[in-house]
mmCIF file of C-alpha atoms in Angstrom:
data_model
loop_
_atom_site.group_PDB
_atom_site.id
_atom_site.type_symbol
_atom_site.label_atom_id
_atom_site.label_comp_id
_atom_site.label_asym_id
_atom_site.label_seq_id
_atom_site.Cartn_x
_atom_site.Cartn_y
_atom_site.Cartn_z
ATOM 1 C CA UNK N 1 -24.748 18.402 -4.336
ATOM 2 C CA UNK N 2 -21.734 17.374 -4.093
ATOM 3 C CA UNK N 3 -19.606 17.649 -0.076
ATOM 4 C CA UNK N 4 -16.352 18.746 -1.418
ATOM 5 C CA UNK N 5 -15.201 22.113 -1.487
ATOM 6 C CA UNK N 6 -11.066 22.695 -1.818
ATOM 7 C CA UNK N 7 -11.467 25.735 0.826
ATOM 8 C CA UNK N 8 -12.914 23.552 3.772
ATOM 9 C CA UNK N 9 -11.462 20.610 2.746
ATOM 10 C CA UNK N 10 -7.962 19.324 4.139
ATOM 11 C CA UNK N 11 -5.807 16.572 3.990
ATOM 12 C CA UNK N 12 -2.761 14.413 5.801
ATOM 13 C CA UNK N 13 -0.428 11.710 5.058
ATOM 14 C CA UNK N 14 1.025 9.567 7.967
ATOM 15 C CA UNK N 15 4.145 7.540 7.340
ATOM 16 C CA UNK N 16 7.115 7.068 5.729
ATOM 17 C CA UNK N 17 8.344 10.399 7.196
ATOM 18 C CA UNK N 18 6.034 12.369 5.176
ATOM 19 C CA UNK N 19 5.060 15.913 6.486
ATOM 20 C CA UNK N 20 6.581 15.111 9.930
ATOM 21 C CA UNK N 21 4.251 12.359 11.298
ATOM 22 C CA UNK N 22 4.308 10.801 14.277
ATOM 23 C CA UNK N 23 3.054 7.318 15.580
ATOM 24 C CA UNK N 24 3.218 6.682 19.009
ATOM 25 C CA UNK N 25 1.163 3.711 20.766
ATOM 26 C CA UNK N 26 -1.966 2.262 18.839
ATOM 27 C CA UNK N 27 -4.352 5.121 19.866
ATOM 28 C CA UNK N 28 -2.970 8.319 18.847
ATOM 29 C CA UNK N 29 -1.986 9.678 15.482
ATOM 30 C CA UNK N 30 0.056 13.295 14.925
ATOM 31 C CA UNK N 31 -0.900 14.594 11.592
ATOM 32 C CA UNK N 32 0.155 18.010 9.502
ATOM 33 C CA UNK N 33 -3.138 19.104 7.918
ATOM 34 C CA UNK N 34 -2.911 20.903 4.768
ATOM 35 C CA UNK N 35 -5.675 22.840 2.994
ATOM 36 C CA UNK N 36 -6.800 22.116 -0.842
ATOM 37 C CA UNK N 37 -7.990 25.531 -0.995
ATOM 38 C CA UNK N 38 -5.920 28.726 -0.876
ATOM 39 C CA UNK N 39 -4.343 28.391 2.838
ATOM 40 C CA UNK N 40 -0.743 27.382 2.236
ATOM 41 C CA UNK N 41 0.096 26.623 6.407
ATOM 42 C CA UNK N 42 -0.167 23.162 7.915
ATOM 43 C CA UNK N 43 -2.432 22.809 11.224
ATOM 44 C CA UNK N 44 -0.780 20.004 13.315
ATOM 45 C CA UNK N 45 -3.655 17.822 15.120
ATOM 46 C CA UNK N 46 -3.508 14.200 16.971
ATOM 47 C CA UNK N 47 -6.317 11.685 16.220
ATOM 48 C CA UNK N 48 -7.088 9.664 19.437
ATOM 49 C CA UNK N 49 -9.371 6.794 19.720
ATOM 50 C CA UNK N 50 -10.223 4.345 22.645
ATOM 51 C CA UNK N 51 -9.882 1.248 19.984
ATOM 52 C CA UNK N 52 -7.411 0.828 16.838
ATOM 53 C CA UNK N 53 -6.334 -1.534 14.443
ATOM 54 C CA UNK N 54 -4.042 -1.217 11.674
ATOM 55 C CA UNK N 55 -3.888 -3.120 8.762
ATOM 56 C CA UNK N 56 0.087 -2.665 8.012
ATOM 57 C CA UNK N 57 2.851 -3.596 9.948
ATOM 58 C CA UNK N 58 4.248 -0.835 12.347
ATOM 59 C CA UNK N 59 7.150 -0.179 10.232
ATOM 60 C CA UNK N 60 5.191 0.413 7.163
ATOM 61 C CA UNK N 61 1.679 1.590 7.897
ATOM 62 C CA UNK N 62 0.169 4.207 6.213
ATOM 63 C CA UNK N 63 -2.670 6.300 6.790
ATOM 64 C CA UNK N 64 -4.796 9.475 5.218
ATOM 65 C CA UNK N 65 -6.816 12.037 7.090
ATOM 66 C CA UNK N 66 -9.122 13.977 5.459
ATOM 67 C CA UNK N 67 -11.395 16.642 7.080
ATOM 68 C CA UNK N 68 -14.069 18.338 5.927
ATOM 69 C CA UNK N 69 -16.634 20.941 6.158
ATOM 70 C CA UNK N 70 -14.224 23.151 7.966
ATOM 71 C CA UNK N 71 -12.634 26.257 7.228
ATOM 72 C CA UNK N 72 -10.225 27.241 9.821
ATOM 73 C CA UNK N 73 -8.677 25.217 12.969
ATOM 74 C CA UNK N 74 -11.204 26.303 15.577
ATOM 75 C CA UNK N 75 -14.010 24.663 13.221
ATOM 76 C CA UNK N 76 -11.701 21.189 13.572
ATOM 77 C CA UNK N 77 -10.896 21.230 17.222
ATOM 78 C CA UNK N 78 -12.761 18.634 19.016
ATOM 79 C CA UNK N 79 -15.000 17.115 16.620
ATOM 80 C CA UNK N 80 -15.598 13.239 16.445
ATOM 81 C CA UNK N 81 -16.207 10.129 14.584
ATOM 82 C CA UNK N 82 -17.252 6.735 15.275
ATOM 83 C CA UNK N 83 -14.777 5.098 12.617
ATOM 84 C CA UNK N 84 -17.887 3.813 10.726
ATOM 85 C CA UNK N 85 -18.961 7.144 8.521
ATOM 86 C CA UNK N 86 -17.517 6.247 5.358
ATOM 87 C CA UNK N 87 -18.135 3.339 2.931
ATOM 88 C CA UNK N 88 -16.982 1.780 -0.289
ATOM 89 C CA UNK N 89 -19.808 2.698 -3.038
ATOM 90 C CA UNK N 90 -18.444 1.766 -6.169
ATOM 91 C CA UNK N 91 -21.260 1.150 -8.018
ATOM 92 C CA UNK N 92 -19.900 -0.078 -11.303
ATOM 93 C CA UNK N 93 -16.843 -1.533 -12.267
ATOM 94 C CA UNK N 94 -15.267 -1.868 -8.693
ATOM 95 C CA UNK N 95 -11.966 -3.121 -9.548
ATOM 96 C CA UNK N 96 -11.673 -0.190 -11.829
ATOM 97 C CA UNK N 97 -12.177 2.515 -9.475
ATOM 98 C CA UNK N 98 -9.791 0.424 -6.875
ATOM 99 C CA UNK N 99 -7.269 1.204 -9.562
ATOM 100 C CA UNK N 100 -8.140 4.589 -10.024
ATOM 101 C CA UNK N 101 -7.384 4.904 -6.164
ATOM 102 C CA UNK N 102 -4.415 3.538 -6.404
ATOM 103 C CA UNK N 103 -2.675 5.381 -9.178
ATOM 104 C CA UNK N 104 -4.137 8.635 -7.424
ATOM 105 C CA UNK N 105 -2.276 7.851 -4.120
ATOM 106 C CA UNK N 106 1.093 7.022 -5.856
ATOM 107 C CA UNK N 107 1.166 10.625 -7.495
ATOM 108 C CA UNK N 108 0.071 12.096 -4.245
ATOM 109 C CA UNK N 109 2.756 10.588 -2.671
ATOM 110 C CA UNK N 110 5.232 11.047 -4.780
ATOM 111 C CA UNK N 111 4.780 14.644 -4.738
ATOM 112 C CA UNK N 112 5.385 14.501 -0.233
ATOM 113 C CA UNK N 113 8.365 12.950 -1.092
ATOM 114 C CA UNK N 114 9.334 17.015 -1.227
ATOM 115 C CA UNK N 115 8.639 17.493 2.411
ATOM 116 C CA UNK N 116 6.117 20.311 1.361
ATOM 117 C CA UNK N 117 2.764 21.438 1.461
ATOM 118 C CA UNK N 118 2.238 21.527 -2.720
ATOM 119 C CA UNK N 119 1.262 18.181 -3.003
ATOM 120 C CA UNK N 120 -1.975 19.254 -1.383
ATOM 121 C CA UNK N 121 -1.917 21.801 -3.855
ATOM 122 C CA UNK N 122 -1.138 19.951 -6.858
ATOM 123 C CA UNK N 123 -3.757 18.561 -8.724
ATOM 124 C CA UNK N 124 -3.761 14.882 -8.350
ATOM 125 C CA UNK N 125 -3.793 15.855 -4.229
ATOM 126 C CA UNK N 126 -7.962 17.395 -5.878
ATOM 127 C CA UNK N 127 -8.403 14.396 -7.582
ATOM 128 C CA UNK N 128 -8.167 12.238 -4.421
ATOM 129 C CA UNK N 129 -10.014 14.020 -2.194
ATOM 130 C CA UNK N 130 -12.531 13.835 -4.696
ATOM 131 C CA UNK N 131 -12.172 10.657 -5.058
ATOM 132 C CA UNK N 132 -12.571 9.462 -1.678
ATOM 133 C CA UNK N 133 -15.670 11.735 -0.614
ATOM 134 C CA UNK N 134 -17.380 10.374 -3.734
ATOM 135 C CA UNK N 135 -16.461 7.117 -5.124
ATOM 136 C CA UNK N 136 -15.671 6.093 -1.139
ATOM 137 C CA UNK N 137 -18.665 7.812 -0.043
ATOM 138 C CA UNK N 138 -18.204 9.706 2.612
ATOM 139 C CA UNK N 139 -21.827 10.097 4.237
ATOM 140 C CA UNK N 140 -22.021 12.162 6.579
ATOM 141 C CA UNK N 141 -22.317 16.276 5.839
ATOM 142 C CA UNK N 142 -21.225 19.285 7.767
ATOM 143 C CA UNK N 143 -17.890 18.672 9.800
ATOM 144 C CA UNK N 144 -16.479 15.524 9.979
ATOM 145 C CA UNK N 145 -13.113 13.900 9.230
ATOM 146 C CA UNK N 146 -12.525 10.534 8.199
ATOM 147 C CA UNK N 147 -8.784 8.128 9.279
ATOM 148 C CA UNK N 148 -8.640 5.423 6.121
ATOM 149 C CA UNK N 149 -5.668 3.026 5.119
ATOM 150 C CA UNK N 150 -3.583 3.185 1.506
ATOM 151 C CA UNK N 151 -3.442 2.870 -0.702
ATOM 152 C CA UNK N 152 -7.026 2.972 -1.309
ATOM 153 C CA UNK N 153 -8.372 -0.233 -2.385
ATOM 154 C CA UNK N 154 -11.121 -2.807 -1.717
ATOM 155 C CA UNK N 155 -8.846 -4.924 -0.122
ATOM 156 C CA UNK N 156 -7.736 -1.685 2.617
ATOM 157 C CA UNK N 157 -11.408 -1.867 3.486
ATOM 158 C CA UNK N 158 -11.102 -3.654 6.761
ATOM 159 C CA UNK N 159 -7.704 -1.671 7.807
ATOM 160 C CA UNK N 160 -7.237 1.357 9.860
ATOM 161 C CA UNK N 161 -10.936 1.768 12.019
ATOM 162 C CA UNK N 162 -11.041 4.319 15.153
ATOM 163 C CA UNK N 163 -14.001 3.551 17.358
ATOM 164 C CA UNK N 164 -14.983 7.119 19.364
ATOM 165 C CA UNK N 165 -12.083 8.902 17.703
ATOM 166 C CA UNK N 166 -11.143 12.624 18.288
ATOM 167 C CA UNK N 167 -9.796 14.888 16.551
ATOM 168 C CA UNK N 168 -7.774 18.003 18.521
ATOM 169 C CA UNK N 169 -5.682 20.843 17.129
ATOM 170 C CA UNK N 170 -2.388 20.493 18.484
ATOM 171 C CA UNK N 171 -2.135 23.790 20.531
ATOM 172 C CA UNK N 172 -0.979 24.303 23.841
ATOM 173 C CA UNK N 173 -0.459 21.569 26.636
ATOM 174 C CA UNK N 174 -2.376 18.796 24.985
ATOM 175 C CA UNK N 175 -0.111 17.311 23.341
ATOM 176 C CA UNK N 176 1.936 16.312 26.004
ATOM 177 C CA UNK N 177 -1.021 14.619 27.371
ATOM 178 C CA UNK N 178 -0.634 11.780 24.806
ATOM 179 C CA UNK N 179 3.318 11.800 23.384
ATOM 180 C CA UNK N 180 5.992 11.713 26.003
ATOM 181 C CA UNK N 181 9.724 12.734 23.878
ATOM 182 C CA UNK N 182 12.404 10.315 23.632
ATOM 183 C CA UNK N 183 16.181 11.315 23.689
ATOM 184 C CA UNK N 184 20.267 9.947 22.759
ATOM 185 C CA UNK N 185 23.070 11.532 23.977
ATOM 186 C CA UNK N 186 26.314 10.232 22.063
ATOM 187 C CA UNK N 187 30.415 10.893 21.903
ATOM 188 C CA UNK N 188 31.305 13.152 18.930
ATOM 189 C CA UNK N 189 33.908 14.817 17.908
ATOM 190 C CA UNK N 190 35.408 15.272 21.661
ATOM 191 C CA UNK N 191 31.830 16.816 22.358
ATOM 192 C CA UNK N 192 28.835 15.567 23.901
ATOM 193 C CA UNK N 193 25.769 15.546 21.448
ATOM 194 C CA UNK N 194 22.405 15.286 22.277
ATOM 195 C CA UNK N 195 19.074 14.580 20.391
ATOM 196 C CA UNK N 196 15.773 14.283 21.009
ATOM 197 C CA UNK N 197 11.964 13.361 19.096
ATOM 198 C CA UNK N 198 8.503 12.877 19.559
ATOM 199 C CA UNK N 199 8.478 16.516 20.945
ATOM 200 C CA UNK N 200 4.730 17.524 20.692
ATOM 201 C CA UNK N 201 4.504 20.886 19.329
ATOM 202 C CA UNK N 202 4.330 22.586 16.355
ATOM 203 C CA UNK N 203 7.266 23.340 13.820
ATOM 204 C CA UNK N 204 9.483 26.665 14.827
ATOM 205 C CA UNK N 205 7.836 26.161 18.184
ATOM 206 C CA UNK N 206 10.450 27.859 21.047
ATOM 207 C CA UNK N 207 11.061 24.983 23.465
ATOM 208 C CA UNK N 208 13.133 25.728 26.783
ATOM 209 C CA UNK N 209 15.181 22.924 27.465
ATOM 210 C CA UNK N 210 16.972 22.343 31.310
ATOM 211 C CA UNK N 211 18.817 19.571 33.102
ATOM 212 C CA UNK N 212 18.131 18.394 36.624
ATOM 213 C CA UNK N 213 20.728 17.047 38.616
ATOM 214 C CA UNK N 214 19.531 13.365 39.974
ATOM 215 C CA UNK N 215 20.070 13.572 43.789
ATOM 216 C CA UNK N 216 18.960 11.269 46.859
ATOM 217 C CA UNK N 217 18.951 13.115 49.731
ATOM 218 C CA UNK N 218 16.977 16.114 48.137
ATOM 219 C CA UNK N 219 14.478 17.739 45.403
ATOM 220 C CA UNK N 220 16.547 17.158 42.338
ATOM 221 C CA UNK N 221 17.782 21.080 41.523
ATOM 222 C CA UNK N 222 18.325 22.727 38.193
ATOM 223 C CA UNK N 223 21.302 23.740 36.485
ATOM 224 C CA UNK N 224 21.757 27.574 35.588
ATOM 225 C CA UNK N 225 23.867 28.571 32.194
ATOM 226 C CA UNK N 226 25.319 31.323 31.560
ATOM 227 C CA UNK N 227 25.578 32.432 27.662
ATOM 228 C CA UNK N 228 28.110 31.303 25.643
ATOM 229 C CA UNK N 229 29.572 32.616 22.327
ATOM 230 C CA UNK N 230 28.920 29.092 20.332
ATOM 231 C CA UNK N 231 26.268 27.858 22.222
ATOM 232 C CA UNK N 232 22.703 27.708 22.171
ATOM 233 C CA UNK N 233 20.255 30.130 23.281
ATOM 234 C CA UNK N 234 20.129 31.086 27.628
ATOM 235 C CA UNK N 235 16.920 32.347 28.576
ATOM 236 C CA UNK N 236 16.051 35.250 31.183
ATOM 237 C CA UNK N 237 15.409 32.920 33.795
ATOM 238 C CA UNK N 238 19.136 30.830 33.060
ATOM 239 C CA UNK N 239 17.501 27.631 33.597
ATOM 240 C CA UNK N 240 16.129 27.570 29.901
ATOM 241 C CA UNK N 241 17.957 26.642 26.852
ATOM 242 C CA UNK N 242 16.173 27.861 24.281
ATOM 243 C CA UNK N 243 15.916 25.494 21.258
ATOM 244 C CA UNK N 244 13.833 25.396 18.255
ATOM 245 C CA UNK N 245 11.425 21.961 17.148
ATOM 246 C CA UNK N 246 10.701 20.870 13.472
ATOM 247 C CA UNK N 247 9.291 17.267 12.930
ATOM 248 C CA UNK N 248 9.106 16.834 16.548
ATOM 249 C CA UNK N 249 12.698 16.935 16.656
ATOM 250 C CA UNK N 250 15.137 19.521 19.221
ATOM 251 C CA UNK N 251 17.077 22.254 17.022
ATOM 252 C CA UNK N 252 19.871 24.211 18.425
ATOM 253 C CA UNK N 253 18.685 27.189 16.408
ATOM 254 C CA UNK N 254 15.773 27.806 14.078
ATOM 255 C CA UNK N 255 17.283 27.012 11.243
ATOM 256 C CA UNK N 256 15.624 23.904 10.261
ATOM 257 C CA UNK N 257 18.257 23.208 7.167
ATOM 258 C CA UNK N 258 21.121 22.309 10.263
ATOM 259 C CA UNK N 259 21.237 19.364 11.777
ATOM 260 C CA UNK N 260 18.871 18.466 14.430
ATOM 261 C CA UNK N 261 20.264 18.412 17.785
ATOM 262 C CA UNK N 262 22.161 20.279 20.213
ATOM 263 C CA UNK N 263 25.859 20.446 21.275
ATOM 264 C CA UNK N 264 26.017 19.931 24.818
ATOM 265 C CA UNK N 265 29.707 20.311 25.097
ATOM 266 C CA UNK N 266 28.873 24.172 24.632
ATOM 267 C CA UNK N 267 26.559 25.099 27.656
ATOM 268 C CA UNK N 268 28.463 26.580 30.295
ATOM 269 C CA UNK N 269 26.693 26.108 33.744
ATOM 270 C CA UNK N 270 26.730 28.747 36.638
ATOM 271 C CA UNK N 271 24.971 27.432 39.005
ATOM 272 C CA UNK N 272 21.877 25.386 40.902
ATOM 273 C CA UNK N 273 18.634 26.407 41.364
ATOM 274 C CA UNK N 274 17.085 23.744 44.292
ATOM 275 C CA UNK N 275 13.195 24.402 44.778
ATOM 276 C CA UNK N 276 12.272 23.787 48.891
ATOM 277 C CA UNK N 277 8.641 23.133 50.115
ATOM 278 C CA UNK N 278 7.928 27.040 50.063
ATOM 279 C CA UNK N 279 10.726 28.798 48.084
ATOM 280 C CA UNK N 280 13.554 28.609 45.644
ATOM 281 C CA UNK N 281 17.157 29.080 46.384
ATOM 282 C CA UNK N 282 19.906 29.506 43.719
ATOM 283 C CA UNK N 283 23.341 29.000 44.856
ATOM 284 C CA UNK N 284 27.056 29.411 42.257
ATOM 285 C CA UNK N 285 27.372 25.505 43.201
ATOM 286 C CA UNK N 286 28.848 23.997 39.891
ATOM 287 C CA UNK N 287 30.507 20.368 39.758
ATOM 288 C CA UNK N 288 34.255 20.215 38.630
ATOM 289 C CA UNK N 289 36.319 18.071 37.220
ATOM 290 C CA UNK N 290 34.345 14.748 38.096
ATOM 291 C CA UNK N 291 30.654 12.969 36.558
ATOM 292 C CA UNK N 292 27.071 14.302 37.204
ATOM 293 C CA UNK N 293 24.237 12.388 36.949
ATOM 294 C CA UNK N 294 21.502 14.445 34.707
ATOM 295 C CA UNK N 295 18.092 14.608 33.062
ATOM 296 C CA UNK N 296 16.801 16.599 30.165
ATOM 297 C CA UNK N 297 13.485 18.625 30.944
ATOM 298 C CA UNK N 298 10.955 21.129 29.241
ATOM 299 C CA UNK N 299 10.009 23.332 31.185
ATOM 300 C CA UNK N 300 6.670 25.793 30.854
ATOM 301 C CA UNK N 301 7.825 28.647 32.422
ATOM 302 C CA UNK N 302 10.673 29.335 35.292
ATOM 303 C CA UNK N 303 11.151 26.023 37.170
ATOM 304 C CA UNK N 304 8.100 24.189 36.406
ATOM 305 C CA UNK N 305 8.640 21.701 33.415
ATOM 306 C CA UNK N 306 5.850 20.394 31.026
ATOM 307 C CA UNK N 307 8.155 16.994 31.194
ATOM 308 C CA UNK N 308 11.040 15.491 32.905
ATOM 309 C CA UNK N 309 12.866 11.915 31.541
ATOM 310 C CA UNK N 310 12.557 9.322 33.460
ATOM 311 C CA UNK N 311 16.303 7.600 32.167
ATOM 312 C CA UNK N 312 19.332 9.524 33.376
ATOM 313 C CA UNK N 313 22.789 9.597 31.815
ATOM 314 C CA UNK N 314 26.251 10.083 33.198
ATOM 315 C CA UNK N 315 28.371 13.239 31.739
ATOM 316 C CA UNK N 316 32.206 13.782 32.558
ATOM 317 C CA UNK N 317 32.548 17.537 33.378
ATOM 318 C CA UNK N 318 36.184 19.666 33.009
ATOM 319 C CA UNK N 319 37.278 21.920 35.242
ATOM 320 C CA UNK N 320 35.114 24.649 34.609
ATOM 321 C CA UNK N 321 32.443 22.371 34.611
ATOM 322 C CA UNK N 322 31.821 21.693 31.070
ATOM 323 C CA UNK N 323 30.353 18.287 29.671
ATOM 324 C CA UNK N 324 33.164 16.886 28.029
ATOM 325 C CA UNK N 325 32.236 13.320 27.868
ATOM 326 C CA UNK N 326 28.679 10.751 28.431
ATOM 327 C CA UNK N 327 28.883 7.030 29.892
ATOM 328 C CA UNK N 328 26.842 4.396 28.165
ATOM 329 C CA UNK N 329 24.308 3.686 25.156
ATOM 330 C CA UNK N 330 23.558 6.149 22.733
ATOM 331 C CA UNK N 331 20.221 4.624 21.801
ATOM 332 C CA UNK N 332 17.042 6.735 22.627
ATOM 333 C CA UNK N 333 15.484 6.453 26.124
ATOM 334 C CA UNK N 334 13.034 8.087 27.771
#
């Protein structure tokens, strides 16, 4: 009998951009999951694993999850794999089938190159999965997912292996256990611009974005914004600018057909909010005409963040205290 079945069967491409991937480090992978069967929604999930090697250089590796035996994300969450439950059984004509897996994987890919879910719908996207559980023999029933380089080949044999690997739906906080988000501030256009990826959620996820204000002598406070007609987003508590995330990167709306990013020149502030040992006082304090040393946070809820960056940049500030203007690289940091 054979272990594939389109309904609990799903499937992920990591690299080259495709579906909003992510690798970060040598022991996690961030994968969009998409279903051969009749679910048309992605489930975003990370792949850790206390040992990894990859056969391709960083730049170009690519990798294919596939999962099976389960029908829904709660059957996925938390299941394992020792890296070791799949073989090559050709049988046969091996350099034959290696072909077969190859000319499979180039029509499957071809078809992400939309930035969609159909190529898991399509039917060369079948044909693989087939492909793999049977011809690569996948040997293990019930739930299980397997990590496996491309294209498929004998010679990919010895590439991507996970020993103790994990698989987790990305849900909640864990995600920022593992990816920590990167971000650029540049000069453009007489405003300041800001960008930022690696942000470990899923897409159209509501992310509330703050500054803190980098001082010595004291808990670093948080600027308040008031809402502006141009600008982003101010949340209830006016310490959250509320921004939208697709392929882990920050959206100033959620319109994912703009351009990723968010205009900083259009925030307004209004104020501090400086957390003590046992309370919080907010004060109208706003600096004028003169630089401020900041750091971009996401915070959970109120004043406690899920992450703060450890780099800070410099921003020039106008008279109503406005960033007008950022000091040095606009390369990512963290």
């Amino acid at each position: 009998m054979s272990l594939y079945s389109p309904d609990t069967t799903w499937m992920a491409l990591l690299g080259g951009g495709f579906s909003g991937s992510v690798l970060a480090g040598g022991s996690v992978f961030q994968f969009d999951l998409w279903n051969l069967g009749a679910q048309r929604l992605p489930i975003q999930v990370l792949v850790t694993g206390k040992r990894a090697g990859i056969m391709a250089e960083a730049g170009t590796a690519m990798a294919l999850l596939l999962v099976t035996g389960c029908k829904t994300a709660r059957d996925m969450d938390g299941i394992t794999s020792s890296g070791i439950d799949w073989e090559f059984s050709f049988g046969g004509d091996a350099d034959a089938v290696a072909k077969t897996g190859v000319s499979l994987f180039k029509e499957v890919m071809k078809a992400a190159g939309k930035q969609s879910g159909e190529w898991a719908l399509n039917e060369s996207g079948k044909r693989l999965a087939q492909y793999i559980v049977g011809d690569l023999g996948v040997v293990q029933p019930g739930r299980q997912f397997n990590l496996l380089p491309t294209p498929l080949s004998i010679s990919a044999g010895a590439g991507i292996f996970y020993e103790w690997q994990t698989l987790r739906v990305l849900d909640g906080k864990i995600g920022w256990n593992y990816f920590s988000p990167k971000y650029a501030v540049e000069n453009r256009s007489g405003s300041v611009f800001m960008r930022m990826k690696d942000i470990p959620v899923k897409d159209g996820t509501t992310i509330h974005l703050g500054f803190g204000v980098d001082e010595w002598f004291s808990i670093d406070p948080n600027i308040k914004w008031v809402q502006t007609p141009s600008g982003p987003r101010i949340g209830r508590s006016k310490l959250h600018i509320d921004c939208a995330v697709y392929g882990g990167e920050l959206y100033q709306t959620h319109n994912r057909n703009s351009a990723p990013g968010i205009n900083l020149s259009q925030l307004q502030p209004s104020g501090r909010s400086e957390a003590g040992m046992l309370s919080v006082t907010d004060t109208k304090e706003v600096k004028k005409s003169g630089k401020l040393t900041i750091y971009p946070r996401i915070f959970e809820f109120t004043n406690y963040p899920y992450w703060s960056a450890d780099d800070t940049m410099t921003v020039h500030v106008d008279a109503k205290g406005r960033f007008v203007k950022v000091d040095g690289t606009s390369a990512y940091r963290e």
